[in-house]
CSV table of N, CA and C in Angstrom, one decimal:
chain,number,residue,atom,x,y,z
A,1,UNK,N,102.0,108.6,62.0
A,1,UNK,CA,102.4,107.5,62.9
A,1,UNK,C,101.2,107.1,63.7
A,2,UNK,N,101.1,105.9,63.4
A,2,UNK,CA,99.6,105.2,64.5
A,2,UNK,C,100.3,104.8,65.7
A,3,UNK,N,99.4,105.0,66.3
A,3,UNK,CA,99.6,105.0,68.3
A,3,UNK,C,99.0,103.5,68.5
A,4,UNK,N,100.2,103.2,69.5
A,4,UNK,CA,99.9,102.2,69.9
A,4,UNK,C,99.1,102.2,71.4
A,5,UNK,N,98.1,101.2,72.3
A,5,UNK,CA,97.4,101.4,73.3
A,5,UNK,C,98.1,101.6,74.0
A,6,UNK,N,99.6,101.8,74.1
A,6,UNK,CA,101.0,101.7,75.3
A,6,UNK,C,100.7,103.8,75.6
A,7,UNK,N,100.9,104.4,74.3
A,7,UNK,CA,100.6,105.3,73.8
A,7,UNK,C,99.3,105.9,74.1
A,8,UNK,N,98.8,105.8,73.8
A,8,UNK,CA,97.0,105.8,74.0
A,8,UNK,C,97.0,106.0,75.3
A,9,UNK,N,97.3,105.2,76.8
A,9,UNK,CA,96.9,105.1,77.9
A,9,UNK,C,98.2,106.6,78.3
A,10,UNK,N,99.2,106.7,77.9
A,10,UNK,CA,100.4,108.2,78.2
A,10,UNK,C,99.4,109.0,78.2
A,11,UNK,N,98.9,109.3,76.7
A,11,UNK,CA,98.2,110.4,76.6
A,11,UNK,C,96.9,110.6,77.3
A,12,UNK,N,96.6,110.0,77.5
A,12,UNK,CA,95.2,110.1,78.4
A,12,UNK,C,95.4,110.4,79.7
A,13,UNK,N,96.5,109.7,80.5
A,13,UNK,CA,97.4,110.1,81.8
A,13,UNK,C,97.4,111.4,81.6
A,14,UNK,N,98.4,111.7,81.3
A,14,UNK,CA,98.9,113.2,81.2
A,14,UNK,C,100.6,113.1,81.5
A,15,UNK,N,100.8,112.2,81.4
A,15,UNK,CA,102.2,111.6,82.1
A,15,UNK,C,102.7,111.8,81.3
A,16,UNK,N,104.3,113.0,81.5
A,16,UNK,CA,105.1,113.1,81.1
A,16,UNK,C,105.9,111.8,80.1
A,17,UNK,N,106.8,111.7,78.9
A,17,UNK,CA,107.0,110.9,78.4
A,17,UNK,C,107.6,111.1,76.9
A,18,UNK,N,108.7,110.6,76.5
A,18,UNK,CA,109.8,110.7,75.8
A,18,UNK,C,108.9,109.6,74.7
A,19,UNK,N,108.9,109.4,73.6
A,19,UNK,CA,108.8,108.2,72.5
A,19,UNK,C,110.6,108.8,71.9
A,20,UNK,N,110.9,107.3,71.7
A,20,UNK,CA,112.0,107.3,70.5
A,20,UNK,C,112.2,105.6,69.8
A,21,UNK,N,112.0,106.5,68.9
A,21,UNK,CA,112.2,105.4,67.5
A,21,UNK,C,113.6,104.9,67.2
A,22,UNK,N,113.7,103.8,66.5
A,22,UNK,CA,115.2,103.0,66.8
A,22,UNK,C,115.4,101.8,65.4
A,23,UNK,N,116.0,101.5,65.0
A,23,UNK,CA,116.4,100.6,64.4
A,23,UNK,C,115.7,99.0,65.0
A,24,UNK,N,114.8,98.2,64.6
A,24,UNK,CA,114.7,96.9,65.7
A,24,UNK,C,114.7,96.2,65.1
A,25,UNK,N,115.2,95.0,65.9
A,25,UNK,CA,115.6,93.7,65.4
A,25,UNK,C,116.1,93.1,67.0
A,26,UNK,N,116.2,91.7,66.8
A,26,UNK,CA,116.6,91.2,67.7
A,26,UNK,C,118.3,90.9,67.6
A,27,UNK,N,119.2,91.5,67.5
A,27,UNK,CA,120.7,91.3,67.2
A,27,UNK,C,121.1,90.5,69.0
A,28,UNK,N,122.3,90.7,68.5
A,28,UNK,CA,122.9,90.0,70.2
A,28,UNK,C,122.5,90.4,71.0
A,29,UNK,N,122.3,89.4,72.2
A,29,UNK,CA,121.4,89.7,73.5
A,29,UNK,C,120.4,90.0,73.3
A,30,UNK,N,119.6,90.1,72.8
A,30,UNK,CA,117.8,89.8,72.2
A,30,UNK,C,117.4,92.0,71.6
A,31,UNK,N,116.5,91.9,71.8
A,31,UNK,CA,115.6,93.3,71.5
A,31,UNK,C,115.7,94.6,72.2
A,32,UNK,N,116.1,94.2,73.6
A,32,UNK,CA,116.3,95.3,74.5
A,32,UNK,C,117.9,95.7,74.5
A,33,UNK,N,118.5,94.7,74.3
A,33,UNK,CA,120.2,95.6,74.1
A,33,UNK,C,120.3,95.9,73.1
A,34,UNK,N,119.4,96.0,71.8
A,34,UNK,CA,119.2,95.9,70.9
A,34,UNK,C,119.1,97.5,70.8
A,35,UNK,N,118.0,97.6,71.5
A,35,UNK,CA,117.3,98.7,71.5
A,35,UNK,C,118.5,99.8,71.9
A,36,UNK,N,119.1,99.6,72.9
A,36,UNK,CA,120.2,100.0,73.6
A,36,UNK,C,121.6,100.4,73.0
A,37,UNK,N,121.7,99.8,72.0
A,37,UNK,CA,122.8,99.9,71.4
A,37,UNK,C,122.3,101.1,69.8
A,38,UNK,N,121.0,101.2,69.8
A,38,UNK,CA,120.5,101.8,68.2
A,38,UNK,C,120.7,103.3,69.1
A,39,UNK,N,120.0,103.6,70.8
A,39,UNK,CA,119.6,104.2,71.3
A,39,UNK,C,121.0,105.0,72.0
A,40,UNK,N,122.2,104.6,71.9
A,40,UNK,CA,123.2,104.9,72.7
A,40,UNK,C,122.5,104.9,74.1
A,41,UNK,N,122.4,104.0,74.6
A,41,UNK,CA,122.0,104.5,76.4
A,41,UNK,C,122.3,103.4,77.1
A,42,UNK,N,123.1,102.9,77.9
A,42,UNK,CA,123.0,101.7,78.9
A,42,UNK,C,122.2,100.8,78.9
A,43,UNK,N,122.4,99.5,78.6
A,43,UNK,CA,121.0,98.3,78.4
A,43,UNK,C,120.8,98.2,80.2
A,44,UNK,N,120.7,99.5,80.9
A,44,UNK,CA,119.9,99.2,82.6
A,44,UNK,C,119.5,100.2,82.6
A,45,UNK,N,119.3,100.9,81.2
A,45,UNK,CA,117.8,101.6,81.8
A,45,UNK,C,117.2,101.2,80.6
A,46,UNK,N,117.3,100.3,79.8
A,46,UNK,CA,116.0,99.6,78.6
A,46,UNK,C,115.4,98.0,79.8
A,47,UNK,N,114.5,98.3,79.9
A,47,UNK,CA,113.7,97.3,80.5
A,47,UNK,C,112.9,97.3,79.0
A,48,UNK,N,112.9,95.8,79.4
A,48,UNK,CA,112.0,94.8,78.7
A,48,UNK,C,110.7,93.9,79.4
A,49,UNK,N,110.0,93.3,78.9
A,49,UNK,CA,108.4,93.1,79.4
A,49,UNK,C,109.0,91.6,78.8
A,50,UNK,N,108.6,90.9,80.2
A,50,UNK,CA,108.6,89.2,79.7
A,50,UNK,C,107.2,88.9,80.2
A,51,UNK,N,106.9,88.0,79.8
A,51,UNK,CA,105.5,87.3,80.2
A,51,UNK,C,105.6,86.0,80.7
A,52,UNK,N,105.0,85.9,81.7
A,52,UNK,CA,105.5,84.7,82.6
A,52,UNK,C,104.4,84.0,82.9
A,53,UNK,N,104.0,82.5,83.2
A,53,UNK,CA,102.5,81.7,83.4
A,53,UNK,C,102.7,81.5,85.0
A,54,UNK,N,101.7,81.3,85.0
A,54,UNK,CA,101.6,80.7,86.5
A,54,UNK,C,100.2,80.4,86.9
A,55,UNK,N,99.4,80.8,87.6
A,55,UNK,CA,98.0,80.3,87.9
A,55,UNK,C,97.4,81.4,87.1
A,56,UNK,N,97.9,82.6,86.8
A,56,UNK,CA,97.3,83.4,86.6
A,56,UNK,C,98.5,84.0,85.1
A,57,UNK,N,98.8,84.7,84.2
A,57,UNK,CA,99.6,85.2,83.3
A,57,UNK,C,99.6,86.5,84.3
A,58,UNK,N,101.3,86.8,83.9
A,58,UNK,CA,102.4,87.8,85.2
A,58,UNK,C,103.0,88.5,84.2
A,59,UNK,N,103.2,89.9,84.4
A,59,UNK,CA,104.0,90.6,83.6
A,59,UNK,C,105.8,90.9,84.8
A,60,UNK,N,106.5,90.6,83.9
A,60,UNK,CA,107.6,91.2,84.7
A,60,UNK,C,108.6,91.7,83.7
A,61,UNK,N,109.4,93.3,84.2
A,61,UNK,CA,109.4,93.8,83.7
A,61,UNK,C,111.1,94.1,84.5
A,62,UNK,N,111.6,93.9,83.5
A,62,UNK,CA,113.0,93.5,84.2
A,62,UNK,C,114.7,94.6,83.1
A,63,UNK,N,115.8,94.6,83.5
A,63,UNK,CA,116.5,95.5,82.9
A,63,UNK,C,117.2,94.8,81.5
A,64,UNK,N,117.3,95.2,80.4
A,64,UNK,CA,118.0,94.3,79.5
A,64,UNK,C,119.3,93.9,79.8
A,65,UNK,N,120.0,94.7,80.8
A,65,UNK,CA,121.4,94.2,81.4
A,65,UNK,C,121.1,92.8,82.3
A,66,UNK,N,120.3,92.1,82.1
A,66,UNK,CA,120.2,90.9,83.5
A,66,UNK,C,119.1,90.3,82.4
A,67,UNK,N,118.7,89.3,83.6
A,67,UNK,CA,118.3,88.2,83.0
A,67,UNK,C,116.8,87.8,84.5
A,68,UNK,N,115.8,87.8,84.1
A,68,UNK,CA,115.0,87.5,85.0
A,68,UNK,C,115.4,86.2,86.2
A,69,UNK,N,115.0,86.1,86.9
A,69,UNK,CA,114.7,85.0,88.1
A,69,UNK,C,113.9,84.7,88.4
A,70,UNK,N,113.5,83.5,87.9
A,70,UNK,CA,112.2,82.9,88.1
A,70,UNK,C,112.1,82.6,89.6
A,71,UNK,N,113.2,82.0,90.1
A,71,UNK,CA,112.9,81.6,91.8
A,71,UNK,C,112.7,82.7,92.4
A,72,UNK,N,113.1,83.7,91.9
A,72,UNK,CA,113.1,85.3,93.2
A,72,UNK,C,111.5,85.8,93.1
A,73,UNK,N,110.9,85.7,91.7
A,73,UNK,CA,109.5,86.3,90.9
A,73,UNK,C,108.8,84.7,91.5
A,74,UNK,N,108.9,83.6,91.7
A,74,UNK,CA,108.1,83.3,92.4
A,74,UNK,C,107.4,83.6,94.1
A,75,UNK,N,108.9,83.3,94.5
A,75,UNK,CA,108.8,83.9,95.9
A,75,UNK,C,107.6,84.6,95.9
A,76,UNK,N,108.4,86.2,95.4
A,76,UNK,CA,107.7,87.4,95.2
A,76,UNK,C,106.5,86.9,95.1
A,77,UNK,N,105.7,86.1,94.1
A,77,UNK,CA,104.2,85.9,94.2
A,77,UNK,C,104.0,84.8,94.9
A,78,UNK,N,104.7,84.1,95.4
A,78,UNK,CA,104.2,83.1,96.8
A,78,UNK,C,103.7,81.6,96.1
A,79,UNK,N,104.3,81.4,95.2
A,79,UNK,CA,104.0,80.3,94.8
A,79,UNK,C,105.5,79.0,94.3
A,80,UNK,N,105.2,78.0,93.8
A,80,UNK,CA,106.6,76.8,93.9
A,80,UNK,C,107.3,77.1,92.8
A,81,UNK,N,107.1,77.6,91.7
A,81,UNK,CA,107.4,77.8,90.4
A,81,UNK,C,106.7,78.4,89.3
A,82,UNK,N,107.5,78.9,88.2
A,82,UNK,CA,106.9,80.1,87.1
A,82,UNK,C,107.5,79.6,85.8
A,83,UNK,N,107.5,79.6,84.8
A,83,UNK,CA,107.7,79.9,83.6
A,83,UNK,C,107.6,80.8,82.7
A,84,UNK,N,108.5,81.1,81.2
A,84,UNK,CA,108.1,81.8,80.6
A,84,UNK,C,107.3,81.3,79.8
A,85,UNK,N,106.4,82.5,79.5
A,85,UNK,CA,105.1,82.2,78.4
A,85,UNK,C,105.5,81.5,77.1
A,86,UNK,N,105.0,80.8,76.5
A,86,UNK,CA,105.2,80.5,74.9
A,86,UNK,C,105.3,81.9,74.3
A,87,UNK,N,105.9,82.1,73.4
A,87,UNK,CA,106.4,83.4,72.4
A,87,UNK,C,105.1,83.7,71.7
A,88,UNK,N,104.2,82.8,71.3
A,88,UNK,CA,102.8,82.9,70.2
A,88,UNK,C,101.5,82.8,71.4
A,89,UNK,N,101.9,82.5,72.8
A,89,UNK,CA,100.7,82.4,73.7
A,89,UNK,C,101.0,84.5,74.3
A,90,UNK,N,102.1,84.8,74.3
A,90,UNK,CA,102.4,85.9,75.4
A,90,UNK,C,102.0,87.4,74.0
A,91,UNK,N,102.0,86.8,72.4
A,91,UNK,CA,101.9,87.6,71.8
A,91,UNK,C,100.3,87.7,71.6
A,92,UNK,N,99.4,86.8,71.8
A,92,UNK,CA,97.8,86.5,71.5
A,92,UNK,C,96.9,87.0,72.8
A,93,UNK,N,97.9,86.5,73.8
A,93,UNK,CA,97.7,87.4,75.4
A,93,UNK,C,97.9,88.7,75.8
A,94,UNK,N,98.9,89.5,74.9
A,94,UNK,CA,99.1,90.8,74.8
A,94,UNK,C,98.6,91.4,73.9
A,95,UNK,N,98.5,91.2,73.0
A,95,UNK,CA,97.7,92.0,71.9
A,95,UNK,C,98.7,92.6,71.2
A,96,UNK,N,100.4,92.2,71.5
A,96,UNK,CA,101.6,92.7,70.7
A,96,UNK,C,102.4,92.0,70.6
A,97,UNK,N,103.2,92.5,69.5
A,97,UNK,CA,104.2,91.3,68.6
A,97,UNK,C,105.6,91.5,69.8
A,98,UNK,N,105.9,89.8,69.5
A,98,UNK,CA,107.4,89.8,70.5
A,98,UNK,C,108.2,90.4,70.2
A,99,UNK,N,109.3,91.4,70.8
A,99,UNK,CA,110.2,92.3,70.8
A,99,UNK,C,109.2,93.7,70.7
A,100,UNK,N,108.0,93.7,70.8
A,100,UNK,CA,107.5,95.3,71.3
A,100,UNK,C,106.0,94.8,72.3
A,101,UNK,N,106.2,94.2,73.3
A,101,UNK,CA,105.7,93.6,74.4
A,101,UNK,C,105.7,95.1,75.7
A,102,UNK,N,104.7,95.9,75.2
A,102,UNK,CA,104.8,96.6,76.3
A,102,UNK,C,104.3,96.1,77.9
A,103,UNK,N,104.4,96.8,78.7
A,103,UNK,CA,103.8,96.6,80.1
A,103,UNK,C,102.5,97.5,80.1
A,104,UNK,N,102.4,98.7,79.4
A,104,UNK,CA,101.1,99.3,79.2
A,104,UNK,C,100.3,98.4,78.1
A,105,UNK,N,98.9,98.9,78.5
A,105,UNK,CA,98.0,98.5,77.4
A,105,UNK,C,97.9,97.1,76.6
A,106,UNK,N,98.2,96.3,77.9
A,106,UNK,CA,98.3,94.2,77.0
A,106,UNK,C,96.5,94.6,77.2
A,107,UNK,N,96.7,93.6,76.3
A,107,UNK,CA,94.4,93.1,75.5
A,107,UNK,C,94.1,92.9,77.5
A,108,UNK,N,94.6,92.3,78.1
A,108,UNK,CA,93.9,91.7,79.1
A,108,UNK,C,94.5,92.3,80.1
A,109,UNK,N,93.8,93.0,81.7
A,109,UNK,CA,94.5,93.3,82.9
A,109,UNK,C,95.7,92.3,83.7
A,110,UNK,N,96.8,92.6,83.9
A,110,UNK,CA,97.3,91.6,84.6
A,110,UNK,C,98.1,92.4,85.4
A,111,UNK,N,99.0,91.3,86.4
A,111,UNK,CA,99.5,91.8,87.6
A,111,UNK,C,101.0,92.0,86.5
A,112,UNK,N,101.4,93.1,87.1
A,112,UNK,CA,103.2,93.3,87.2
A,112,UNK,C,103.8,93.7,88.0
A,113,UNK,N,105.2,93.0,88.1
A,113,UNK,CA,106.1,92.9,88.8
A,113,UNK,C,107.5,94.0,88.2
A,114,UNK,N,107.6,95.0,88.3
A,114,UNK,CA,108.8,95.8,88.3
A,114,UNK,C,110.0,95.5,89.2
A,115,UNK,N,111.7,95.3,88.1
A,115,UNK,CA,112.1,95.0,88.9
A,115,UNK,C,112.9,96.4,89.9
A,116,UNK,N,113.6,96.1,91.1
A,116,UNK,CA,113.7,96.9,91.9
A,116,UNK,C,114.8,98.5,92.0
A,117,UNK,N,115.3,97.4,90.6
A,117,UNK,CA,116.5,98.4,90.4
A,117,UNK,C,116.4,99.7,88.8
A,118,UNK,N,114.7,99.7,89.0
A,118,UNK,CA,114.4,100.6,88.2
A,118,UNK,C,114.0,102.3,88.8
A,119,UNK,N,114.0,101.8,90.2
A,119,UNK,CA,113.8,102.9,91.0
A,119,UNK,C,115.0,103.7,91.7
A,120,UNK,N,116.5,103.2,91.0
A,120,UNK,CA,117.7,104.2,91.1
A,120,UNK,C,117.8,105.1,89.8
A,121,UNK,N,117.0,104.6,88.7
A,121,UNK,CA,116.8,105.6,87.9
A,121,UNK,C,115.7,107.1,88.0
A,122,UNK,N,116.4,107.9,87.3
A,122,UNK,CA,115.0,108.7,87.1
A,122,UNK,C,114.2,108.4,85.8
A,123,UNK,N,114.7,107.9,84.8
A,123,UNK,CA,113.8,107.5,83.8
A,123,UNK,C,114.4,106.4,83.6
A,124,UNK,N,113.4,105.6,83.0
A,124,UNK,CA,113.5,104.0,82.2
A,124,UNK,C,112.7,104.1,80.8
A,125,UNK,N,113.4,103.2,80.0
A,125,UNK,CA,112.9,103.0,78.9
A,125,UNK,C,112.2,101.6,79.0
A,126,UNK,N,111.4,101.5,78.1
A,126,UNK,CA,109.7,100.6,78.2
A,126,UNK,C,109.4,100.5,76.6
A,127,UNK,N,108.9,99.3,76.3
A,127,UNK,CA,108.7,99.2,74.8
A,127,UNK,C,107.2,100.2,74.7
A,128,UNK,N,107.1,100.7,73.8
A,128,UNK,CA,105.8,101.6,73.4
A,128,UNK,C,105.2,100.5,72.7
A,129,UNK,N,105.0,99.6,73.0
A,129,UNK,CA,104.0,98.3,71.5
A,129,UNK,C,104.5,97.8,70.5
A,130,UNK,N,105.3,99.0,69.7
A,130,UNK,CA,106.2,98.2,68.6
A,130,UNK,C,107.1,98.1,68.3
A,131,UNK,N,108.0,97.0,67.6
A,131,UNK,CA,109.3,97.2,67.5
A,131,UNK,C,109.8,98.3,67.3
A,132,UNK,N,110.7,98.7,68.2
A,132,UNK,CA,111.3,100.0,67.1
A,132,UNK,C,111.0,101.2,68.2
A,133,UNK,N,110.1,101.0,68.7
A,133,UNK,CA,109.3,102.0,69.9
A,133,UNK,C,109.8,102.0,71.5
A,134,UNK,N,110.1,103.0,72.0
A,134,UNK,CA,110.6,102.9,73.0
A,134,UNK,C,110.0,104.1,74.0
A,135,UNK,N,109.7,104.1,75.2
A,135,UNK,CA,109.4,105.3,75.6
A,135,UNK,C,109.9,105.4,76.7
A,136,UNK,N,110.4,106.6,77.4
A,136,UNK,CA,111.0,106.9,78.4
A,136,UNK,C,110.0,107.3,79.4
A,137,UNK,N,110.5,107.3,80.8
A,137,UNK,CA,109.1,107.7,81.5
A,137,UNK,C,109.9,107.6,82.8
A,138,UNK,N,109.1,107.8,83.7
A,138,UNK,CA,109.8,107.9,85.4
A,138,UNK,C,109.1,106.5,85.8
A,139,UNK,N,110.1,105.8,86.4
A,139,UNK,CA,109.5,104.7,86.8
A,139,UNK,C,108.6,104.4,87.8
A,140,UNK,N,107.9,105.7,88.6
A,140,UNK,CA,107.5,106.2,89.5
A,140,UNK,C,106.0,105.9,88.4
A,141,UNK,N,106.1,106.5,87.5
A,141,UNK,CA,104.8,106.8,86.4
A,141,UNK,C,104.2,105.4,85.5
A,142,UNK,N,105.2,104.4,85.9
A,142,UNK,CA,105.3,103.2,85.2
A,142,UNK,C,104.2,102.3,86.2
A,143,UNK,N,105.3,102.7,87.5
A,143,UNK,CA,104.3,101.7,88.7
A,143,UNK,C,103.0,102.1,88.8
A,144,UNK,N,102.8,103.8,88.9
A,144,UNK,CA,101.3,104.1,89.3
A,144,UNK,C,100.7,103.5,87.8
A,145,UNK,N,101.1,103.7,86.7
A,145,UNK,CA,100.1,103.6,85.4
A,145,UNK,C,100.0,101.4,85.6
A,146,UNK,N,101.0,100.7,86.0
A,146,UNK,CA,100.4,99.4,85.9
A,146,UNK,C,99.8,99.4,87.1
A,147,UNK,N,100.2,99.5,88.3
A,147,UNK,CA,99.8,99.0,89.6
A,147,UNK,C,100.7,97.8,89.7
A,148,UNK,N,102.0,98.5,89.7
A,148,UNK,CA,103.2,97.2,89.4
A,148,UNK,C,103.4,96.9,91.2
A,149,UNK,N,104.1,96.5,91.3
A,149,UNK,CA,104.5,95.3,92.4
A,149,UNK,C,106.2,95.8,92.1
A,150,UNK,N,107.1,96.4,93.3
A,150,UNK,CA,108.6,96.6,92.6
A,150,UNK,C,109.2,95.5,94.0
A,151,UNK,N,109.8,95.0,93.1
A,151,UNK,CA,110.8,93.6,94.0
A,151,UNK,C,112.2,93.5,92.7
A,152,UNK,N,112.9,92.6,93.7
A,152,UNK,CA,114.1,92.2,93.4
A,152,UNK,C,113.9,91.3,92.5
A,153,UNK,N,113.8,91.2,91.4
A,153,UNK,CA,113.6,89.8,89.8
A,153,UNK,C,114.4,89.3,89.2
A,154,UNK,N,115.5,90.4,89.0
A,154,UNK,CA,116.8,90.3,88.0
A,154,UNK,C,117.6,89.8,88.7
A,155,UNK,N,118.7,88.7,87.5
A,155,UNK,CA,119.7,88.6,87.8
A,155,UNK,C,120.8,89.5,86.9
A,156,UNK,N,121.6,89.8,87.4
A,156,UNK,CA,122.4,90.5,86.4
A,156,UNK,C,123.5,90.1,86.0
A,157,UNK,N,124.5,90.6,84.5
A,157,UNK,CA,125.6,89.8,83.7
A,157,UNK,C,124.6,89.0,82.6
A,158,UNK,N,123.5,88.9,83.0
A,158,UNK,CA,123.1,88.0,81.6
A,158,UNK,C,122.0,88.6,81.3
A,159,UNK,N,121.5,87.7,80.1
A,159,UNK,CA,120.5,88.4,79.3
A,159,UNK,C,119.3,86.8,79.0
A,160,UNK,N,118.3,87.6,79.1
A,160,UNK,CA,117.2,85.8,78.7
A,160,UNK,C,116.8,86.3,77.1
């Protein structure tokens, strides 16, 4: 099995951490309920990595049970408005294919935004880089390894 940089930066931590492998595809509700449904586990503890523009490219990192908020994730960065990234701009920007978009190890440093309801868990799942890849981890281990930002992002009942 080749390691992906999501992988790469675990092991060099020393940070505890779960890999599980999964059937992937994007079936109903996109990659992360996806993931969720291969994985038996609740789509609110599979967080997914969206990539958002703004003056600067934003990671935010939200539960597959909800659906991001762009008005709340602007706030949060203090500016009028956000978008999501183009699908072939957020894949060329990360250095990974869409549906294994980790929050570890994108090509380029950026800011992330964790959303807030990953810290009623004790572990969250997080794409490892590639489809199919999933890693578990303490969300505690997530914020120190990005230097995430944890706010309120999600809406929940839907899925983007």
């Amino acid at each position: 099995m080749k390691a992906t940089r999501a992988l790469d930066i675990l092991d060099r931590s020393g940070i505890t951490y779960q890999l599980f492998e999964h059937e992937a595809g994007r079936g109903e509700g996109g990659y992360g309920r996806t993931a969720a449904r291969a994985l038996g586990v609740d789509p609110a503890i599979i967080f997914k990595t969206l990539m958002v523009s703004s003056t600067s490219p934003l990671v935010a990192v939200i539960p597959a049970s909800g659906m991001l908020s762009l008005k709340k994730l602007a706030r949060v960065q203090g500016v009028k408005s956000l978008e999501l990234m183009d699908p072939r701009k957020a894949e060329n920007y990360t250095g990974y294919q869409l549906g294994g978009i980790s929050p570890l190890g994108l090509k380029r440093a950026t800011s992330t935004v964790l959303d807030a309801s990953a810290l009623i868990h004790d572990t969250i799942h997080v794409s490892a880089g590639r489809r199919g890849w999933n890693i578990a981890l303490s969300p505690h281990d997530l914020i120190e390894l990005t230097g995430a930002t944890v706010a309120d992002i999600a809406e929940e009942g839907r899925h983007s």
